Amino acid sequence: MGKRILITGAAGFLGSHLCDKFIEQDYEVIGMDNLITGDIRNIEHLWKLKNFEFYHHDVSSFVHVPGKLDYILHFASPASPIDYLKIPIQTLKVGSLGTHNLLGLAKEKKARILIASTSEVYGDPLVHPQTEDYYGNVNTIGPRGVYDEAKRFQESITMAYHRYHGLETRIVRIFNTYGPRMRLNDGRVIPAFIGQALRGEDLTVFGDGSQTRSFCYVDDQIEGIYRLLLSDYPYPVNIGNPHEITIKEFAEEIIKLTGTAQKIVYKPLPKDDPLQRRPDISRAKAILDWEPKVSRAEGMQKTYDYFRNLSVEELNRSEHKDFSQHIRS
Ligand code: UDP
């Protein structure tokens, strides 16, 4: 009998790509999502398959899955600053209570569990680039605190289950990742800029645009997560692309890519917006023999082609809302 895997957050951006990956590898896949930030259309193409099932469930409440489970991937969580502002309590609950429920399920099923952590555990980092040994610089009571602290707690409870119960656990620290199926209105910089370019609006750069990010294409991210799950390494591993760029330079790249005639406009920097971020991926290279393969030019072209093919209604429905005024100090 084939391996059976539960993927939470299955209708989300990364969750849906993970469903595709494990279906491709002939796993039996159970997708679970409460559809608060996920979109069922991301996994509609899997519904006709015999080896795919979907449970509409919120993992912050007790999780029941009949039958055996070999693996669990916990990817359910809001994952953009706009979402944390709209649903801060759910964000805290899914990272804490949700993770606790899934660790309990993993223990019961004797399954290996991989949890999705984030570069946000490093906060506004004082060490650059970020290695896994850096403890971070997080504002517990800031607008991002609900996400950052839930994810830090998630790592702690996962290690406690590993040490105390001998559970097989894996922790991936995901850095900014992009590609098809990102939500156009999730407020993240890539869908925001592409959406603005497609609607003929100016591109909104927050702050003076000197803050940096390092963007990883989704296929590379999924491959890294896949290798980590199948490895025997229980400690956190950074997965991301170390190619760093300022947000201003990135806006200029988008203007070139999309051929928009619009210009850049500057808006205030949201509170606690990290000034710089770049993963040190030496650990992933050494342990997983992994490094990103897709250049930003190639990845951005694919992402732009995806968004360009969305309907006009969708594009307008998803008009980028500026929530930054809510998160200023
Ligand atoms: N950003 C921006 N304009 C936007 C949306 C985001 O300049 O319309 C900036 C944001 O302030 C941050 C960077 O882009 O410095 C990346 O933001 P995102 O929300 O994508 O990810 P995160 O801050 O969590 O890395």
Short mmCIF file of C-alpha atoms and ligand atoms in Angstrom, two decimals:
data_model
loop_
_atom_site.label_atom_id
_atom_site.label_comp_id
_atom_site.label_asym_id
_atom_site.label_seq_id
_atom_site.Cartn_x
_atom_site.Cartn_y
_atom_site.Cartn_z
CA MET A 1 0.00 0.00 0.00
CA GLY A 2 1.21 3.53 -0.81
CA LYS A 3 2.20 6.16 1.74
CA ARG A 4 -0.57 8.33 3.15
CA ILE A 5 0.02 12.02 3.94
CA LEU A 6 -2.12 14.72 5.58
CA ILE A 7 -1.49 18.27 4.34
CA THR A 8 -3.06 21.11 6.35
CA GLY A 9 -3.55 24.44 4.60
CA ALA A 10 -4.06 22.37 1.45
CA ALA A 11 -6.03 25.06 -0.41
CA GLY A 12 -3.39 27.71 0.21
CA PHE A 13 -0.46 28.74 -1.94
CA LEU A 14 2.21 26.36 -0.63
CA GLY A 15 -0.28 23.71 0.57
CA SER A 16 -1.78 23.27 -2.90
CA HIS A 17 1.64 22.94 -4.54
CA LEU A 18 2.58 20.35 -1.90
CA CYS A 19 -0.60 18.39 -2.71
CA ASP A 20 0.49 18.35 -6.38
CA LYS A 21 4.00 17.21 -5.46
CA PHE A 22 2.88 14.28 -3.32
CA ILE A 23 0.16 13.22 -5.78
CA GLU A 24 2.88 13.19 -8.46
CA GLN A 25 4.95 10.92 -6.19
CA ASP A 26 1.99 8.51 -5.90
CA TYR A 27 1.08 9.25 -2.29
CA GLU A 28 -2.46 9.11 -0.99
CA VAL A 29 -3.08 12.74 -0.11
CA ILE A 30 -5.59 14.11 2.40
CA GLY A 31 -5.95 17.86 2.11
CA MET A 32 -7.40 19.83 5.04
CA ASP A 33 -8.31 23.53 5.11
CA ASN A 34 -10.86 25.82 6.77
CA LEU A 35 -10.80 28.04 3.67
CA ILE A 36 -10.42 31.30 5.61
CA THR A 37 -7.41 32.38 3.56
CA GLY A 38 -7.18 29.37 1.23
CA ASP A 39 -8.99 29.09 -2.09
CA ILE A 40 -10.66 25.82 -3.05
CA ARG A 41 -9.94 26.53 -6.72
CA ASN A 42 -6.24 25.85 -6.01
CA ILE A 43 -7.01 22.14 -5.55
CA GLU A 44 -10.12 21.67 -7.70
CA HIS A 45 -8.07 19.87 -10.34
CA LEU A 46 -7.30 17.12 -7.79
CA TRP A 47 -10.90 16.28 -6.89
CA LYS A 48 -11.39 13.73 -9.62
CA LEU A 49 -8.38 11.70 -8.43
CA LYS A 50 -8.87 8.52 -6.41
CA ASN A 51 -5.85 9.23 -4.21
CA PHE A 52 -7.00 12.69 -3.11
CA GLU A 53 -9.51 13.54 -0.37
CA PHE A 54 -10.43 16.93 1.07
CA TYR A 55 -11.62 17.71 4.62
CA HIS A 56 -13.09 21.15 5.29
CA HIS A 57 -11.90 21.55 8.86
CA ASP A 58 -10.22 24.07 11.17
CA VAL A 59 -7.20 22.36 12.76
CA SER A 60 -7.43 24.60 15.84
CA SER A 61 -10.22 22.19 16.89
CA PHE A 62 -9.58 18.49 17.51
CA VAL A 63 -8.43 16.78 14.31
CA HIS A 64 -9.72 13.33 13.45
CA VAL A 65 -8.49 11.39 10.42
CA PRO A 66 -9.55 7.75 10.03
CA GLY A 67 -6.99 5.17 8.89
CA LYS A 68 -3.22 5.17 8.85
CA LEU A 69 -1.03 8.20 8.29
CA ASP A 70 2.66 8.09 7.43
CA TYR A 71 3.30 11.82 7.23
CA ILE A 72 1.75 15.13 8.26
CA LEU A 73 2.66 18.51 6.76
CA HIS A 74 1.31 21.39 8.86
CA PHE A 75 0.94 24.37 6.51
CA ALA A 76 -2.32 25.86 7.79
CA SER A 77 -1.81 29.49 8.80
CA PRO A 78 -2.52 32.99 7.59
CA ALA A 79 0.81 34.11 6.16
CA SER A 80 0.68 37.77 5.21
CA PRO A 81 0.73 40.92 7.36
CA ILE A 82 -2.73 41.94 6.10
CA ASP A 83 -4.17 38.60 7.18
CA TYR A 84 -2.64 38.80 10.67
CA LEU A 85 -4.31 42.18 11.10
CA LYS A 86 -7.69 40.87 10.05
CA ILE A 87 -7.57 37.59 11.96
CA PRO A 88 -4.95 37.87 14.71
CA ILE A 89 -6.60 35.43 17.15
CA GLN A 90 -7.01 32.69 14.52
CA THR A 91 -3.37 33.24 13.54
CA LEU A 92 -2.27 32.64 17.13
CA LYS A 93 -4.59 29.65 17.51
CA VAL A 94 -3.57 27.76 14.39
CA GLY A 95 0.12 28.07 15.24
CA SER A 96 -0.36 27.00 18.85
CA LEU A 97 -3.55 24.95 19.38
CA GLY A 98 -3.53 23.73 15.77
CA THR A 99 0.06 22.55 16.05
CA HIS A 100 -0.68 20.85 19.36
CA ASN A 101 -3.60 18.95 17.78
CA LEU A 102 -1.48 17.83 14.85
CA LEU A 103 1.42 16.73 17.05
CA GLY A 104 -1.10 14.68 19.03
CA LEU A 105 -2.41 13.14 15.82
CA ALA A 106 1.15 12.38 14.66
CA LYS A 107 1.87 10.65 17.97
CA GLU A 108 -1.33 8.61 17.78
CA LYS A 109 -0.65 7.55 14.16
CA LYS A 110 3.12 7.15 14.61
CA ALA A 111 3.50 9.54 11.70
CA ARG A 112 6.40 11.85 10.89
CA ILE A 113 5.38 15.52 11.04
CA LEU A 114 6.91 18.53 9.29
CA ILE A 115 5.81 21.95 10.44
CA ALA A 116 6.00 25.14 8.39
CA SER A 117 7.95 27.76 10.28
CA THR A 118 9.16 31.04 8.87
CA SER A 119 11.93 33.59 8.56
CA GLU A 120 9.65 35.73 10.76
CA VAL A 121 11.03 33.84 13.78
CA TYR A 122 14.14 36.01 13.20
CA GLY A 123 11.98 39.17 13.46
CA ASP A 124 13.78 42.33 12.31
CA PRO A 125 17.14 40.56 12.25
CA LEU A 126 20.32 41.98 13.71
CA VAL A 127 22.38 39.20 12.10
CA HIS A 128 22.71 39.11 8.31
CA PRO A 129 22.30 36.77 6.49
CA GLN A 130 20.21 34.72 8.91
CA THR A 131 21.60 31.36 10.01
CA GLU A 132 19.48 28.83 11.88
CA ASP A 133 21.54 29.50 15.02
CA TYR A 134 20.36 33.12 15.26
CA TYR A 135 17.70 33.53 17.99
CA GLY A 136 15.96 36.50 16.42
CA ASN A 137 14.73 39.98 17.29
CA VAL A 138 10.94 39.86 17.61
CA ASN A 139 8.54 42.45 19.04
CA THR A 140 6.11 40.23 20.96
CA ILE A 141 3.35 42.88 21.11
CA GLY A 142 3.67 44.34 17.62
CA PRO A 143 1.25 43.64 14.73
CA ARG A 144 3.45 40.81 13.44
CA GLY A 145 3.85 39.36 16.96
CA VAL A 146 0.73 37.20 16.58
CA TYR A 147 2.36 35.35 13.69
CA ASP A 148 5.98 35.46 14.83
CA GLU A 149 5.30 34.27 18.36
CA ALA A 150 2.84 31.58 17.25
CA LYS A 151 5.52 30.23 14.94
CA ARG A 152 8.18 30.40 17.66
CA PHE A 153 5.87 28.54 20.05
CA GLN A 154 5.20 26.06 17.25
CA GLU A 155 8.91 25.29 16.98
CA SER A 156 9.19 24.87 20.78
CA ILE A 157 6.27 22.49 21.14
CA THR A 158 7.46 20.51 18.13
CA MET A 159 10.91 20.05 19.68
CA ALA A 160 9.25 19.13 23.01
CA TYR A 161 7.27 16.35 21.30
CA HIS A 162 10.47 15.22 19.61
CA ARG A 163 12.47 15.13 22.84
CA TYR A 164 9.78 13.96 25.26
CA HIS A 165 7.75 11.58 23.07
CA GLY A 166 10.45 10.65 20.54
CA LEU A 167 8.22 11.90 17.73
CA GLU A 168 9.82 12.19 14.28
CA THR A 169 9.66 15.93 13.58
CA ARG A 170 10.98 18.30 10.92
CA ILE A 171 10.99 22.11 10.95
CA VAL A 172 11.33 24.23 7.81
CA ARG A 173 11.94 27.97 8.10
CA ILE A 174 10.42 29.36 4.95
CA PHE A 175 11.71 32.63 3.49
CA ASN A 176 9.69 34.80 1.08
CA THR A 177 8.34 32.51 -1.63
CA TYR A 178 6.33 33.38 -4.73
CA GLY A 179 4.65 31.85 -7.76
CA PRO A 180 1.30 30.93 -9.27
CA ARG A 181 -1.67 30.63 -6.84
CA MET A 182 -0.58 33.41 -4.52
CA ARG A 183 -3.67 35.35 -3.55
CA LEU A 184 -3.83 38.54 -5.57
CA ASN A 185 -5.15 40.55 -2.60
CA ASP A 186 -3.07 39.07 0.20
CA GLY A 187 -1.04 42.29 0.46
CA ARG A 188 2.29 40.59 -0.19
CA VAL A 189 4.59 42.60 -2.34
CA ILE A 190 4.66 40.40 -5.46
CA PRO A 191 0.90 40.01 -6.04
CA ALA A 192 0.46 43.64 -4.93
CA PHE A 193 2.90 45.00 -7.54
CA ILE A 194 1.72 42.69 -10.35
CA GLY A 195 -1.94 43.45 -9.61
CA GLN A 196 -1.22 47.18 -9.62
CA ALA A 197 0.69 46.93 -12.91
CA LEU A 198 -2.15 44.94 -14.54
CA ARG A 199 -4.79 47.44 -13.38
CA GLY A 200 -2.68 50.41 -14.52
CA GLU A 201 -2.17 51.72 -10.98
CA ASP A 202 1.00 53.16 -9.50
CA LEU A 203 3.22 50.71 -7.60
CA THR A 204 3.14 51.32 -3.84
CA VAL A 205 6.60 51.03 -2.27
CA PHE A 206 6.50 51.15 1.53
CA GLY A 207 9.18 53.24 3.21
CA ASP A 208 12.00 54.43 0.96
CA GLY A 209 12.25 50.97 -0.60
CA SER A 210 15.74 50.33 0.76
CA GLN A 211 14.53 47.32 2.79
CA THR A 212 15.61 44.02 1.26
CA ARG A 213 14.02 40.64 0.65
CA SER A 214 15.20 37.47 -1.08
CA PHE A 215 12.53 35.78 -3.19
CA CYS A 216 12.36 32.01 -3.76
CA TYR A 217 10.35 30.48 -6.61
CA VAL A 218 7.72 28.03 -5.42
CA ASP A 219 9.11 24.96 -7.26
CA ASP A 220 12.45 25.37 -5.46
CA GLN A 221 10.70 25.80 -2.12
CA ILE A 222 8.58 22.66 -2.60
CA GLU A 223 11.65 20.60 -3.54
CA GLY A 224 13.45 21.79 -0.38
CA ILE A 225 10.48 20.88 1.83
CA TYR A 226 10.17 17.48 0.16
CA ARG A 227 13.84 16.69 0.77
CA LEU A 228 13.63 17.85 4.38
CA LEU A 229 10.61 15.65 5.09
CA LEU A 230 12.46 12.59 3.78
CA SER A 231 15.70 13.46 5.59
CA ASP A 232 16.49 12.41 9.15
CA TYR A 233 17.24 15.94 10.42
CA PRO A 234 15.03 17.18 13.32
CA TYR A 235 16.36 20.75 13.71
CA PRO A 236 15.21 23.86 11.81
CA VAL A 237 16.40 24.30 8.21
CA ASN A 238 16.18 27.57 6.25
CA ILE A 239 14.70 27.15 2.78
CA GLY A 240 14.82 30.24 0.59
CA ASN A 241 16.73 31.95 -2.16
CA PRO A 242 19.77 33.96 -1.01
CA HIS A 243 19.61 36.36 -3.96
CA GLU A 244 18.78 39.63 -2.17
CA ILE A 245 17.22 42.75 -3.68
CA THR A 246 15.86 46.07 -2.35
CA ILE A 247 12.11 46.59 -2.71
CA LYS A 248 12.71 49.70 -4.81
CA GLU A 249 14.90 47.79 -7.28
CA PHE A 250 12.30 45.06 -7.30
CA ALA A 251 9.52 47.54 -8.18
CA GLU A 252 11.67 48.74 -11.08
CA GLU A 253 12.09 45.13 -12.27
CA ILE A 254 8.29 44.69 -12.21
CA ILE A 255 7.78 47.85 -14.24
CA LYS A 256 10.18 46.45 -16.87
CA LEU A 257 8.63 42.98 -16.82
CA THR A 258 5.04 44.16 -17.15
CA GLY A 259 5.76 47.11 -19.43
CA THR A 260 3.48 49.29 -17.34
CA ALA A 261 3.60 53.04 -17.87
CA GLN A 262 2.88 53.64 -14.17
CA LYS A 263 5.34 55.00 -11.65
CA ILE A 264 6.42 54.21 -8.10
CA VAL A 265 4.65 55.99 -5.23
CA TYR A 266 5.96 55.89 -1.67
CA LYS A 267 3.84 55.01 1.39
CA PRO A 268 4.88 54.85 5.06
CA LEU A 269 6.73 51.75 6.17
CA PRO A 270 4.50 49.45 8.26
CA LYS A 271 5.53 48.94 11.87
CA ASP A 272 8.21 46.30 12.48
CA ASP A 273 8.72 45.71 8.75
CA PRO A 274 12.12 43.94 8.69
CA LEU A 275 14.83 46.07 7.09
CA GLN A 276 16.75 43.19 5.61
CA ARG A 277 16.25 39.51 5.03
CA ARG A 278 18.39 36.87 3.35
CA PRO A 279 18.68 33.20 4.25
CA ASP A 280 21.98 31.52 4.91
CA ILE A 281 21.31 28.17 3.21
CA SER A 282 24.56 26.35 4.07
CA ARG A 283 22.65 23.88 6.24
CA ALA A 284 20.17 22.98 3.48
CA LYS A 285 23.05 22.57 1.04
CA ALA A 286 24.99 20.30 3.38
CA ILE A 287 22.13 18.18 4.72
CA LEU A 288 19.65 18.10 1.83
CA ASP A 289 21.99 18.74 -1.09
CA TRP A 290 19.50 21.45 -2.02
CA GLU A 291 19.81 24.91 -3.46
CA PRO A 292 17.44 27.02 -5.57
CA LYS A 293 17.60 26.54 -9.34
CA VAL A 294 15.08 29.06 -10.70
CA SER A 295 16.32 32.60 -11.36
CA ARG A 296 14.15 35.56 -10.43
CA ALA A 297 13.76 36.45 -14.14
CA GLU A 298 12.38 32.99 -14.96
CA GLY A 299 10.23 32.70 -11.84
CA MET A 300 8.77 36.18 -12.20
CA GLN A 301 7.90 35.57 -15.85
CA LYS A 302 5.95 32.41 -14.90
CA THR A 303 4.23 34.24 -12.05
CA TYR A 304 3.31 37.19 -14.24
CA ASP A 305 1.89 34.83 -16.91
CA TYR A 306 -0.31 33.23 -14.24
CA PHE A 307 -1.72 36.54 -12.99
CA ARG A 308 -2.10 37.90 -16.53
CA ASN A 309 -4.47 35.06 -17.34
CA LEU A 310 -6.86 35.82 -14.48
CA SER A 311 -10.20 37.35 -15.47
CA VAL A 312 -10.78 41.10 -15.32
CA GLU A 313 -13.46 40.57 -12.62
CA GLU A 314 -10.97 38.71 -10.50
CA LEU A 315 -8.35 41.37 -10.96
CA ASN A 316 -10.72 44.16 -9.93
CA ARG A 317 -12.23 42.21 -7.06
CA SER A 318 -8.75 41.79 -5.71
CA GLU A 319 -7.89 45.46 -5.72
CA HIS A 320 -4.98 45.96 -3.38
CA LYS A 321 -6.15 47.44 -0.10
CA ASP A 322 -3.68 49.57 1.78
CA PHE A 323 -3.85 48.39 5.38
CA SER A 324 -0.51 49.90 6.32
CA GLN A 325 -2.13 52.72 8.30
CA HIS A 326 -3.36 50.14 10.81
CA ILE A 327 0.08 48.87 11.60
CA ARG A 328 2.06 52.03 12.03
CA SER A 329 3.33 52.80 15.50
N1 UDP B 1 5.79 46.14 0.33
C1 UDP B 1 5.72 47.29 -0.46
N2 UDP B 1 4.55 47.53 -1.14
C2 UDP B 1 3.45 46.73 -1.08
C3 UDP B 1 3.52 45.55 -0.29
C4 UDP B 1 4.69 45.29 0.41
O1 UDP B 1 6.69 48.04 -0.55
O2 UDP B 1 2.43 47.05 -1.73
C5 UDP B 1 7.03 45.85 1.05
C6 UDP B 1 6.83 45.52 2.54
O3 UDP B 1 6.81 46.71 3.31
C7 UDP B 1 8.06 44.67 2.82
C8 UDP B 1 8.32 43.95 1.49
O4 UDP B 1 7.59 44.68 0.51
O5 UDP B 1 9.17 45.48 3.12
C9 UDP B 1 7.85 42.51 1.48
O6 UDP B 1 6.52 42.48 1.99
P1 UDP B 1 5.66 41.14 2.05
O7 UDP B 1 4.39 41.51 2.73
O8 UDP B 1 5.57 40.54 0.70
O9 UDP B 1 6.50 40.14 2.94
P2 UDP B 1 7.25 40.24 4.35
O10 UDP B 1 7.31 41.68 4.83
O11 UDP B 1 6.48 39.38 5.27
O12 UDP B 1 8.59 39.74 4.03
#
